[in-house]
XYZ file of N, CA and C in Angstrom:
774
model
N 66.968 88.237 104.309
C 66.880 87.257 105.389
C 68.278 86.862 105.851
N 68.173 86.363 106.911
C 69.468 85.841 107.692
C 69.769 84.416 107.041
N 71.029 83.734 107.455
C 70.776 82.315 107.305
C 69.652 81.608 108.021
N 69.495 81.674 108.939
C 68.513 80.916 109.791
C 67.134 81.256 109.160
N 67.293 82.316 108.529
C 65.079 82.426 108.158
C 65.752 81.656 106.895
N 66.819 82.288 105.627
C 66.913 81.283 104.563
C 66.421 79.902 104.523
N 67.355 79.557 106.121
C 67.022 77.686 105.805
C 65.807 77.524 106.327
N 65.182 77.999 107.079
C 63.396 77.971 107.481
C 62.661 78.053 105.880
N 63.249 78.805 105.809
C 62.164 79.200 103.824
C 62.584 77.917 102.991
N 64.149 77.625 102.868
C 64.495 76.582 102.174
C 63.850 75.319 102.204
N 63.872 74.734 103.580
C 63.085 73.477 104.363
C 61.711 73.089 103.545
N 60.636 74.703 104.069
C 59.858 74.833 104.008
C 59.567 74.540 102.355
N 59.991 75.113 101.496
C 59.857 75.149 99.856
C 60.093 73.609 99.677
N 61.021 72.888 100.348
C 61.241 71.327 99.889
C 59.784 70.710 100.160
N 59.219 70.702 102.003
C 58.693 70.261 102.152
C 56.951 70.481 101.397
N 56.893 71.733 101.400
C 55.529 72.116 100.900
C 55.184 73.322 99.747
N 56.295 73.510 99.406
C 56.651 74.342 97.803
C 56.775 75.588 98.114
N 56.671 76.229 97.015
C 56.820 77.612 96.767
C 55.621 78.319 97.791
N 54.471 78.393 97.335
C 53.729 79.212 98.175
C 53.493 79.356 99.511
N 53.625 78.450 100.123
C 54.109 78.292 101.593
C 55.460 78.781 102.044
N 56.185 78.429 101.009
C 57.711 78.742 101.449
C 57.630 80.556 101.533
N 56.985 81.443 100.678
C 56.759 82.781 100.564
C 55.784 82.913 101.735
N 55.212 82.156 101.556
C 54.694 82.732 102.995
C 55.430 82.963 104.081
N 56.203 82.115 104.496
C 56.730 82.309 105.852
C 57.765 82.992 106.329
N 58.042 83.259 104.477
C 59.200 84.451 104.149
C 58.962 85.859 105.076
N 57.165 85.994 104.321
C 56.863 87.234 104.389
C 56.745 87.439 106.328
N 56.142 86.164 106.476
C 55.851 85.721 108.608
C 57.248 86.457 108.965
N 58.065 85.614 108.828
C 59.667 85.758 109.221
C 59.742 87.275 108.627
N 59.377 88.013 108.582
C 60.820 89.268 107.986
C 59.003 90.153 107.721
N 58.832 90.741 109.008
C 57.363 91.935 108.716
C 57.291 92.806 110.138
N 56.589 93.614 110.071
C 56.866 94.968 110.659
C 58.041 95.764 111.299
N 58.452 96.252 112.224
C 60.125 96.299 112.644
C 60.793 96.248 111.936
N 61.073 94.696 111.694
C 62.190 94.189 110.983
C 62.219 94.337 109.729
N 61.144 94.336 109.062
C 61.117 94.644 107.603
C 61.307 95.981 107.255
N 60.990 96.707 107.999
C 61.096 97.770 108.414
C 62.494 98.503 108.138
N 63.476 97.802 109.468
C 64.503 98.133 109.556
C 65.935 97.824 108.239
N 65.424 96.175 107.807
C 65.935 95.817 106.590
C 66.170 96.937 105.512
N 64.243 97.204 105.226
C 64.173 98.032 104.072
C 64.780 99.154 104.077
N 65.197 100.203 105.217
C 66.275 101.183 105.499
C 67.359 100.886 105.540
N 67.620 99.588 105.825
C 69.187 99.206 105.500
C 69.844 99.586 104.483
N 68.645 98.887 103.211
C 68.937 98.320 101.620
C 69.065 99.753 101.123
N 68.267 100.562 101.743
C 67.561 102.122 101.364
C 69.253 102.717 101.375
N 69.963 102.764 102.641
C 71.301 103.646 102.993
C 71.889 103.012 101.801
N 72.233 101.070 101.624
C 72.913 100.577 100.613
C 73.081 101.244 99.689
N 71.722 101.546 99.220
C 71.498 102.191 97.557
C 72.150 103.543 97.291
N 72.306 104.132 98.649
C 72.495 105.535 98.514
C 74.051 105.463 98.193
N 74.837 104.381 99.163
C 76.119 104.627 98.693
C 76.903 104.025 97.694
N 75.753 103.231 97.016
C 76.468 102.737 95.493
C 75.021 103.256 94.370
N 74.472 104.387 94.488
C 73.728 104.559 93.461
C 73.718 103.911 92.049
N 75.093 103.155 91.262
C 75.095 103.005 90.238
C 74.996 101.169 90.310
N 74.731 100.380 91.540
C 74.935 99.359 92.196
C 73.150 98.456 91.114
N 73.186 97.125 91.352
C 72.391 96.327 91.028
C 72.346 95.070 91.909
N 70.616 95.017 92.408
C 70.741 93.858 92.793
C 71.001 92.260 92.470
N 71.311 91.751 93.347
C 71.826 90.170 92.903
C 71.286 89.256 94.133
N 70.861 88.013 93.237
C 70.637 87.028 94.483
C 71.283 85.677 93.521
N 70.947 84.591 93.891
C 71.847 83.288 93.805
C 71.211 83.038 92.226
N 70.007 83.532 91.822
C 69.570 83.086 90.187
C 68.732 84.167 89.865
N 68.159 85.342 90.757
C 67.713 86.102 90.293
C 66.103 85.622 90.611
N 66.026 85.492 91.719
C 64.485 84.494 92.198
C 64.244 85.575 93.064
N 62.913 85.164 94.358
C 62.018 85.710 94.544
C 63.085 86.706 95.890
N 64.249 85.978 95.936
C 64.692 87.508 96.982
C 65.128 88.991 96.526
N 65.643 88.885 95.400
C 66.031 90.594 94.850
C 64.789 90.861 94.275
N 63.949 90.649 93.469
C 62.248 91.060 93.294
C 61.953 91.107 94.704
N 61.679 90.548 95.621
C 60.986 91.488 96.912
C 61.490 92.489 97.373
N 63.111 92.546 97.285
C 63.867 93.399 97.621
C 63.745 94.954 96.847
N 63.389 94.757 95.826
C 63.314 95.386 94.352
C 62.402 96.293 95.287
N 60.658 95.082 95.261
C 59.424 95.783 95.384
C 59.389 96.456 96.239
N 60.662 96.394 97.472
C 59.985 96.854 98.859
C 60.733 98.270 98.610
N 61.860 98.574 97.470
C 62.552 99.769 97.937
C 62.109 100.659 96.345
N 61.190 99.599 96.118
C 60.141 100.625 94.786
C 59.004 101.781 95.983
N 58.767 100.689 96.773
C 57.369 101.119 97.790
C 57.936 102.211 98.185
N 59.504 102.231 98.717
C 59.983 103.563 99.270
C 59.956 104.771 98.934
N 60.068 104.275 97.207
C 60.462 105.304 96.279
C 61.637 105.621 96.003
N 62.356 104.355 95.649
C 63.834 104.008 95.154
C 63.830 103.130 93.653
N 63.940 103.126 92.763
C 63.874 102.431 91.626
C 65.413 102.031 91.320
N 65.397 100.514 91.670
C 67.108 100.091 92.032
C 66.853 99.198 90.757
N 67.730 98.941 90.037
C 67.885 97.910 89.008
C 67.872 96.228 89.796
N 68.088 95.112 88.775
C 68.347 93.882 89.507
C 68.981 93.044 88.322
N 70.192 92.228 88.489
C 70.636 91.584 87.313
C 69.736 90.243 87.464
N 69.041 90.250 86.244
C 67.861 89.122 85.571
C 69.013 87.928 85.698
N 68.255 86.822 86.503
C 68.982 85.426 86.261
C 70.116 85.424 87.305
N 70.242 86.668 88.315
C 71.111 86.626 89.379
C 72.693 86.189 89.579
N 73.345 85.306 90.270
C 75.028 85.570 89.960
C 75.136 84.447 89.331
N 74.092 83.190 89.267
C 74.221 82.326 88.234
C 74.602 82.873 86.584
N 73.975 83.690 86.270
C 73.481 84.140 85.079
C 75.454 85.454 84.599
N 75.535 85.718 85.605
C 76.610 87.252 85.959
C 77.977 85.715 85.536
N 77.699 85.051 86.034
C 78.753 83.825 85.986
C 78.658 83.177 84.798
N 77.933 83.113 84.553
C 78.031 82.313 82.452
C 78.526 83.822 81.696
N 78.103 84.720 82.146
C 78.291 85.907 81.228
C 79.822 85.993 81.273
N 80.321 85.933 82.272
C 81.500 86.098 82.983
C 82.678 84.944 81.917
N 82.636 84.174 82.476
C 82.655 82.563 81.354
C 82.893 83.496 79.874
N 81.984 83.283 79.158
C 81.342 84.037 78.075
C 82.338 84.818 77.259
N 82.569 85.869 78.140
C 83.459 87.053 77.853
C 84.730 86.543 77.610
N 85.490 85.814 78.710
C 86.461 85.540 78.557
C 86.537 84.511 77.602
N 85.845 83.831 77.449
C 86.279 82.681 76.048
C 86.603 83.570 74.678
N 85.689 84.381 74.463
C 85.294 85.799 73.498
C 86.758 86.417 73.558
N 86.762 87.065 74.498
C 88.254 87.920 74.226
C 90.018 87.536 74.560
N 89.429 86.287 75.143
C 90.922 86.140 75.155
C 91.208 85.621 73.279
N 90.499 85.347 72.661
C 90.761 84.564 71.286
C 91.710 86.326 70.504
N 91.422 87.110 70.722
C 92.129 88.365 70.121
C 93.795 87.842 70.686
N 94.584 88.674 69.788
C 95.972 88.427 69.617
C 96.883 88.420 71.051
N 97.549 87.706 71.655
C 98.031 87.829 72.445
C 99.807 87.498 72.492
N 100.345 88.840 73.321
C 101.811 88.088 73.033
C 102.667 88.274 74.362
N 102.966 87.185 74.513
C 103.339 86.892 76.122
C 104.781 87.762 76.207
N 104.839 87.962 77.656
C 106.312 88.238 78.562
C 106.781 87.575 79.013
N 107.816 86.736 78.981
C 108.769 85.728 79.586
C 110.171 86.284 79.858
N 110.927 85.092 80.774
C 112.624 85.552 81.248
C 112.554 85.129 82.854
N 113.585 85.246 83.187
C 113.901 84.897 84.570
C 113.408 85.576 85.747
N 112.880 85.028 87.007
C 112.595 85.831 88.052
C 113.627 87.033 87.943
N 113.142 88.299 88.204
C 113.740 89.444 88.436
C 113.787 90.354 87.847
N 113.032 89.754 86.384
C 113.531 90.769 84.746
C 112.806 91.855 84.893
N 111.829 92.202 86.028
C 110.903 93.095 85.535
C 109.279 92.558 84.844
N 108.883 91.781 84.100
C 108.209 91.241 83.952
C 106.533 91.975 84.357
N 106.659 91.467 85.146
C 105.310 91.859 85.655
C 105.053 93.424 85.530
N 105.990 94.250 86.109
C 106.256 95.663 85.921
C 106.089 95.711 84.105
N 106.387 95.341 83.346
C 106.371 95.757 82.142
C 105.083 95.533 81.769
N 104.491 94.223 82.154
C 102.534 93.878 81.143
C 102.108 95.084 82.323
N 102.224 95.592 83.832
C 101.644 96.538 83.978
C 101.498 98.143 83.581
N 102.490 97.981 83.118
C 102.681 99.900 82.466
C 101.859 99.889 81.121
N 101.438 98.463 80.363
C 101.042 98.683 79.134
C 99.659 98.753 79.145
N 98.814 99.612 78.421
C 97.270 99.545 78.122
C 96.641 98.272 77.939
N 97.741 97.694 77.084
C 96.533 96.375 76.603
C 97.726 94.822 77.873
N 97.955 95.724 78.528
C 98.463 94.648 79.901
C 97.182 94.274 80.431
N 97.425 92.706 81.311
C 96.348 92.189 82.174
C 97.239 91.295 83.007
N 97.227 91.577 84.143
C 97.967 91.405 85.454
C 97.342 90.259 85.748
N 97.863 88.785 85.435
C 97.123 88.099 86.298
C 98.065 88.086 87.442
N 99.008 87.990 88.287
C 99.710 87.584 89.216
C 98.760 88.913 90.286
N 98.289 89.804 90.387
C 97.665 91.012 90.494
C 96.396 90.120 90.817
N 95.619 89.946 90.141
C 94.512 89.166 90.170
C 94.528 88.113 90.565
N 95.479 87.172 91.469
C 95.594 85.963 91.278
C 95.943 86.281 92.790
N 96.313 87.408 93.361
C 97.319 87.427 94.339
C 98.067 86.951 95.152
N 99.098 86.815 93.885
C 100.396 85.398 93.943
C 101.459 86.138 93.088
N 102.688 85.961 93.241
C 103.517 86.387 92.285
C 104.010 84.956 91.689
N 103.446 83.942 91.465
C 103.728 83.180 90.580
C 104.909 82.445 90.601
N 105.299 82.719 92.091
C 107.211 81.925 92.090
C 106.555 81.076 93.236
N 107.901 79.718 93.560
C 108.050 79.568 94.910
C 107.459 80.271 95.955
N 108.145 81.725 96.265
C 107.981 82.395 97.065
C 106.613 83.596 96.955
N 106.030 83.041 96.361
C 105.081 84.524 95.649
C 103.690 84.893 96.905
N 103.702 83.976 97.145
C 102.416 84.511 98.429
C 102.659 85.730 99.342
N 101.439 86.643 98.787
C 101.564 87.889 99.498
C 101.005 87.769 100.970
N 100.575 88.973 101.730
C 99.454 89.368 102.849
C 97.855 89.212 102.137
N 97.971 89.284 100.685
C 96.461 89.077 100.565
C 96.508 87.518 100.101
N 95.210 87.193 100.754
C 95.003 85.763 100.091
C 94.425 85.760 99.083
N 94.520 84.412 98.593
C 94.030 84.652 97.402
C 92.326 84.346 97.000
N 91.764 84.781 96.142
C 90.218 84.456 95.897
C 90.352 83.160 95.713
N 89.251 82.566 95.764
C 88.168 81.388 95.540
C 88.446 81.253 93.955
N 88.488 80.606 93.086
C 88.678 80.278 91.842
C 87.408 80.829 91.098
N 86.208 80.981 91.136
C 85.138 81.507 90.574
C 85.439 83.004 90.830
N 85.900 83.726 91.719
C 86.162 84.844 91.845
C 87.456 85.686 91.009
N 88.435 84.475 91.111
C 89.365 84.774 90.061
C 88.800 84.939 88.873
N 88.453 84.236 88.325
C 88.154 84.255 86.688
C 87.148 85.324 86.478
N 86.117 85.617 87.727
C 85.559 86.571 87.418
C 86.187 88.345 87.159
N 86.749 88.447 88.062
C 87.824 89.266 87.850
C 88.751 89.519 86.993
N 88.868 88.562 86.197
C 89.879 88.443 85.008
C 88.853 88.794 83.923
N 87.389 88.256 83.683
C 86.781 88.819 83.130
C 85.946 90.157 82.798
N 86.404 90.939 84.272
C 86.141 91.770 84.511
C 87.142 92.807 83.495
N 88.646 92.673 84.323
C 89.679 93.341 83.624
C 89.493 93.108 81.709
N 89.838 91.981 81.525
C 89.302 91.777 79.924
C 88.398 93.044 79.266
N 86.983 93.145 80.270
C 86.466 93.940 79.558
C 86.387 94.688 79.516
N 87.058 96.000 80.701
C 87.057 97.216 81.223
C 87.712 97.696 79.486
N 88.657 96.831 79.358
C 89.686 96.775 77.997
C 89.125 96.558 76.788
N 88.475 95.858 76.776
C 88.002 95.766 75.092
C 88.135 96.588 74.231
N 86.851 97.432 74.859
C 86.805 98.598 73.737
C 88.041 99.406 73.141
N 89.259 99.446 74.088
C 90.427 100.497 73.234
C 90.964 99.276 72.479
N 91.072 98.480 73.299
C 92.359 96.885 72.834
C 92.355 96.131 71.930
N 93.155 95.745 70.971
C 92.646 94.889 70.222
C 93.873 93.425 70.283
N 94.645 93.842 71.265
C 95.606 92.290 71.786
C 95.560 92.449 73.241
N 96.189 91.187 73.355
C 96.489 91.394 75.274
C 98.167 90.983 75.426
N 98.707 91.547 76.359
C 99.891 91.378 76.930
C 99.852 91.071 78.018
N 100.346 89.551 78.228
C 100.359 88.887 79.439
C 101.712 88.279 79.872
N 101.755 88.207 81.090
C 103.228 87.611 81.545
C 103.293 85.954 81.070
N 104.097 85.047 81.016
C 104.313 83.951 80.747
C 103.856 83.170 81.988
N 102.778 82.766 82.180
C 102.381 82.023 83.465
C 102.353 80.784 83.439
N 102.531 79.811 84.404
C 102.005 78.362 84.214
C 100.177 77.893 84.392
N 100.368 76.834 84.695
C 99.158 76.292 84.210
C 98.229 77.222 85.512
N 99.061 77.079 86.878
C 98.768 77.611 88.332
C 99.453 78.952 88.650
N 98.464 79.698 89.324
C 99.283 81.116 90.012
C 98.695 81.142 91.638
N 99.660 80.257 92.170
C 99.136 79.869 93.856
C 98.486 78.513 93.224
N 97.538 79.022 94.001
C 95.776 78.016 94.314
C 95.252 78.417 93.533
N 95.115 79.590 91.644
C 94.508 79.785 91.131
C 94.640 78.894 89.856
N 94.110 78.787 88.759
C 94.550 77.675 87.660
C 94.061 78.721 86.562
N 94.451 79.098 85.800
C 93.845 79.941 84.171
C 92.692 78.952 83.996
N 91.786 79.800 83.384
C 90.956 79.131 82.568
C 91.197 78.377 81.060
N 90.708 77.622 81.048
C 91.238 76.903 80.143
C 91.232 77.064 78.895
N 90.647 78.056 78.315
C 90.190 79.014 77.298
C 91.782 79.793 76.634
N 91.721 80.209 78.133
C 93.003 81.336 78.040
C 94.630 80.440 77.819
N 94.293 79.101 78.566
C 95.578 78.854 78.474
C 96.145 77.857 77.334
N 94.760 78.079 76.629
C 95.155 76.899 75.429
C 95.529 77.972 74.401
N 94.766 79.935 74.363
C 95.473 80.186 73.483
C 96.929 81.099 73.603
N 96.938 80.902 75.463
C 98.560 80.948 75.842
C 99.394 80.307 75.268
N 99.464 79.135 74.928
C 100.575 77.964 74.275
C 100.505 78.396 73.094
N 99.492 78.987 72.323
C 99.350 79.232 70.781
C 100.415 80.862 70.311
N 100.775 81.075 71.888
C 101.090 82.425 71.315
C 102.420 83.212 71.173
N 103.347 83.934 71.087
C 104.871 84.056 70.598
C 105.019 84.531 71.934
N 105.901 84.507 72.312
C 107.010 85.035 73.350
C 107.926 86.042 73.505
N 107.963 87.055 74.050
C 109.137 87.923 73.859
C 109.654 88.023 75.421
N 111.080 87.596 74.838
C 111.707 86.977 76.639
C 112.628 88.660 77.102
N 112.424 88.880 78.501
C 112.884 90.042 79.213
C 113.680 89.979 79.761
N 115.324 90.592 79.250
C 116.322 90.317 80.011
C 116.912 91.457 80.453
N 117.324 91.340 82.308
C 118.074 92.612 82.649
C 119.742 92.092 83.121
N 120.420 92.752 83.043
C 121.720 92.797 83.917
C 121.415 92.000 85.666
N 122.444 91.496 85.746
C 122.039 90.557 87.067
C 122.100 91.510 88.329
N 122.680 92.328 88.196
C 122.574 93.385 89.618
C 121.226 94.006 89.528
N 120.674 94.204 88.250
C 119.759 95.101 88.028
C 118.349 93.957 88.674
N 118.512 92.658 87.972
C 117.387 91.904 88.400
C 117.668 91.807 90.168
N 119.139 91.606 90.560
C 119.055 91.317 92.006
C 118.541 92.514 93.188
N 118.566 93.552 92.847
C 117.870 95.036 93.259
C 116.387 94.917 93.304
N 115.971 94.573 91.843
C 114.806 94.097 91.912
C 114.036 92.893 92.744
N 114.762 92.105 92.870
C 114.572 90.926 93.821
C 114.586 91.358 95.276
N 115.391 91.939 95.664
C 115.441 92.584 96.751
C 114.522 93.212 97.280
N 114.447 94.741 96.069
C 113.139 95.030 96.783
C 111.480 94.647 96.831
N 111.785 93.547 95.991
C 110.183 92.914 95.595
C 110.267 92.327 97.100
N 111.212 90.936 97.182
C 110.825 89.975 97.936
C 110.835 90.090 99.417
N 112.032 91.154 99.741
C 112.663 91.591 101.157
C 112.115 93.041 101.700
N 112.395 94.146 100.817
C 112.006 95.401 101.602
C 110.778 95.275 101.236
N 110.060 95.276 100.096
C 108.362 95.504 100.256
C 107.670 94.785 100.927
N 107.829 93.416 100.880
C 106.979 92.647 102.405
C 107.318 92.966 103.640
N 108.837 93.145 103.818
C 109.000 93.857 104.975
C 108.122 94.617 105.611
N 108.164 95.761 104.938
C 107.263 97.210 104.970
C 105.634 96.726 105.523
N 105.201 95.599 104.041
C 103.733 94.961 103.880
C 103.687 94.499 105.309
N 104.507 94.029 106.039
C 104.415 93.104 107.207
C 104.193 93.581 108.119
N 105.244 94.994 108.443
C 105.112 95.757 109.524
C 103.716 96.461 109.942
N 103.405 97.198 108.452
C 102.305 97.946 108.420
C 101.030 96.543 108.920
N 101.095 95.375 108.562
C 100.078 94.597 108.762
C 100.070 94.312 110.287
N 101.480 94.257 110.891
C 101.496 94.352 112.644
C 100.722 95.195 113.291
N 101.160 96.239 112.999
C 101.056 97.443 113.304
C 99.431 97.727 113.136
N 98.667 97.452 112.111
C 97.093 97.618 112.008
C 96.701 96.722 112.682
N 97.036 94.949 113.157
C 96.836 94.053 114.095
C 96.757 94.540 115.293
N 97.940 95.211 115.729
C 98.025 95.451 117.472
C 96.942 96.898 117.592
N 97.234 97.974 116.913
C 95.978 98.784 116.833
C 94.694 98.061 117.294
N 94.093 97.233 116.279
C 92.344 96.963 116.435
C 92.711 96.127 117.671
N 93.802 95.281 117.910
C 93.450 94.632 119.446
C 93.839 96.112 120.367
N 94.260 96.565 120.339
C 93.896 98.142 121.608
C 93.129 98.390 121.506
N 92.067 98.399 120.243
C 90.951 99.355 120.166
C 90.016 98.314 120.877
N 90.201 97.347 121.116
C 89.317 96.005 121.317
C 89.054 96.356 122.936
N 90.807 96.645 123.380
C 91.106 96.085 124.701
C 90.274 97.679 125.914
N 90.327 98.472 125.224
C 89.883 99.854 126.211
C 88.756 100.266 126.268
N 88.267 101.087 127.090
C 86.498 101.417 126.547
C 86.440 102.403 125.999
N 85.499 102.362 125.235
C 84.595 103.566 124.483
C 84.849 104.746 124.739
N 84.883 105.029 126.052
C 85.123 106.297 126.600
C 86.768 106.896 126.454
N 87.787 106.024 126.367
C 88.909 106.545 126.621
C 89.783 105.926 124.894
N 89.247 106.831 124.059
C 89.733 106.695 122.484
C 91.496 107.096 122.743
N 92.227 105.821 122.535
C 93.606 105.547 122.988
C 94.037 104.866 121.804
N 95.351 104.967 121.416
C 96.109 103.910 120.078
C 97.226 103.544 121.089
N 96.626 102.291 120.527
C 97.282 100.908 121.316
C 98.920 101.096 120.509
N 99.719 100.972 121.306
C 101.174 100.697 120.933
C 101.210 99.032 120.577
N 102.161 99.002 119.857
C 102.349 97.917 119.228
C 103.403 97.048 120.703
N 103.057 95.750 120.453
C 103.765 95.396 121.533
C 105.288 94.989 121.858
N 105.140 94.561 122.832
C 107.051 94.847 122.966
C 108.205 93.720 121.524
N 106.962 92.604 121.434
C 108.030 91.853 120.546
C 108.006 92.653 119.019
N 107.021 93.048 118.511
C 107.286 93.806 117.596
C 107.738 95.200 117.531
N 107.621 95.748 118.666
C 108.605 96.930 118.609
C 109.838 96.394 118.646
N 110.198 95.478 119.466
C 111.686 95.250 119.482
C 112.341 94.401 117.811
N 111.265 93.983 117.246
C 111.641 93.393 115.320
C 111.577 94.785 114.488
N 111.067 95.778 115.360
C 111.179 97.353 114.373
C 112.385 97.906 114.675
N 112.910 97.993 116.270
C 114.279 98.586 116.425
C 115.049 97.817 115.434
N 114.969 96.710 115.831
C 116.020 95.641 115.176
C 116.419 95.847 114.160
N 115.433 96.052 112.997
C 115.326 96.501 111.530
C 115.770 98.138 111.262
């Protein structure tokens, strides 16, 4: 369903319960359209075959969804208890594995740091996951997730790892990375844990600084212009006359410049 049939069904379930509320489910969303849905979900399945459905607790929308692409002759899985349920598990995990041995990376902007917990197996990138580099200046082109999305993701990484890992190597973070905050699990047995501080030669960190903070956003920036003025050309011409939009004069003239 759309939002608009949702809150029709929602309304409806307050005002006169469940069985009415399915009813008007089924009113709202039948022939055509159910139709067309159920081929939607049908292509969905095809391009994540290994995919599971999800709804907000695992209620009566992924079971219809289920039944209608059983009828097809699709047998799609569904996670029981829905993203409520995916979200305690989530929780769960990470309380569970962050308690295994952990021994932090610390030292001054520039040391490398982050580059080092990433080359290692039992590394876990939060600045990566957080997408923030954790300074002043750390905000990339990507924003960052929603805080439930973070941690989910962190619990994600955690577990991809388990099975080889039996510590984690993490950078020395504060309490915040951006707008994200550690879970509190993790960061109580952050404080519990030893330190090994990363030191380079100051030309060596200032190279590094350089090209972290100056040429790679640079680059990140241009390329992000550059895909901007594209989709507005592709916006601006018709159908018929498939053209790539030049970038416009003020940013061509910040590319000569550079």
């Amino acid at each position: 369903m759309n939002d608009e049939e949702r809150a029709a069904v929602g309304t409806c379930y307050k005002r006169q319960g469940p069985e009415a509320a399915l009813a008007l489910g089924h009113k709202l969303v039948q022939g055509d359209l159910r139709a067309s849905r159920t081929q939607a979900w049908l292509e969905a399945c095809a391009r994540y075959p290994h995919g599971y459905l999800c709804c907000a607790r695992g209620g009566q929308r992924s079971h219809i969804v289920q039944q209608w692409l059983k009828e097809a002759g699709v047998d799609y899985p569904l996670i029981v208890g829905g993203y409520k349920a995916l979200r305690q598990a989530a929780i769960q995990a990470t309380d569970e594995l962050v308690q295994r041995p952990i021994v932090l990376i610390g030292g001054c902007t520039g040391n490398g740091k982050t580059q080092l917990v990433c080359s290692r197996p039992d590394g876990i990138d939060l600045e990566g996951l957080a997408h923030h580099r954790g300074s002043s200046f750390g905000r990339t082109l990507q924003d960052q997730h929603p805080q439930a999305t973070f941690e989910n993701h962190l619990a994600v990484s955690l577990l991809k790892k388990a099975e080889q890992q039996t510590r984690w190597v993490l950078e020395d973070e504060g309490h915040m990375i951006g707008a994200n905050h550690l879970p509190e699990s993790l960061r109580l047995r952050m404080a519990q844990s030893p330190l090994a501080v990363v030191e380079d030669p100051f030309d060596v960190r200032l190279e590094r600084l350089r090209e972290e903070y100056f040429d790679r956003m640079y680059r990140d920036f241009i390329a992000a212009v550059w895909r901007r003025e594209r989709l507005a050309g592709i916006r601006r011409v018709s159908a018929s006359r498939p053209v790539c939009h030049p970038p416009s004069p003020g940013a061509a003239a910040f590319c000569s410049a550079h």
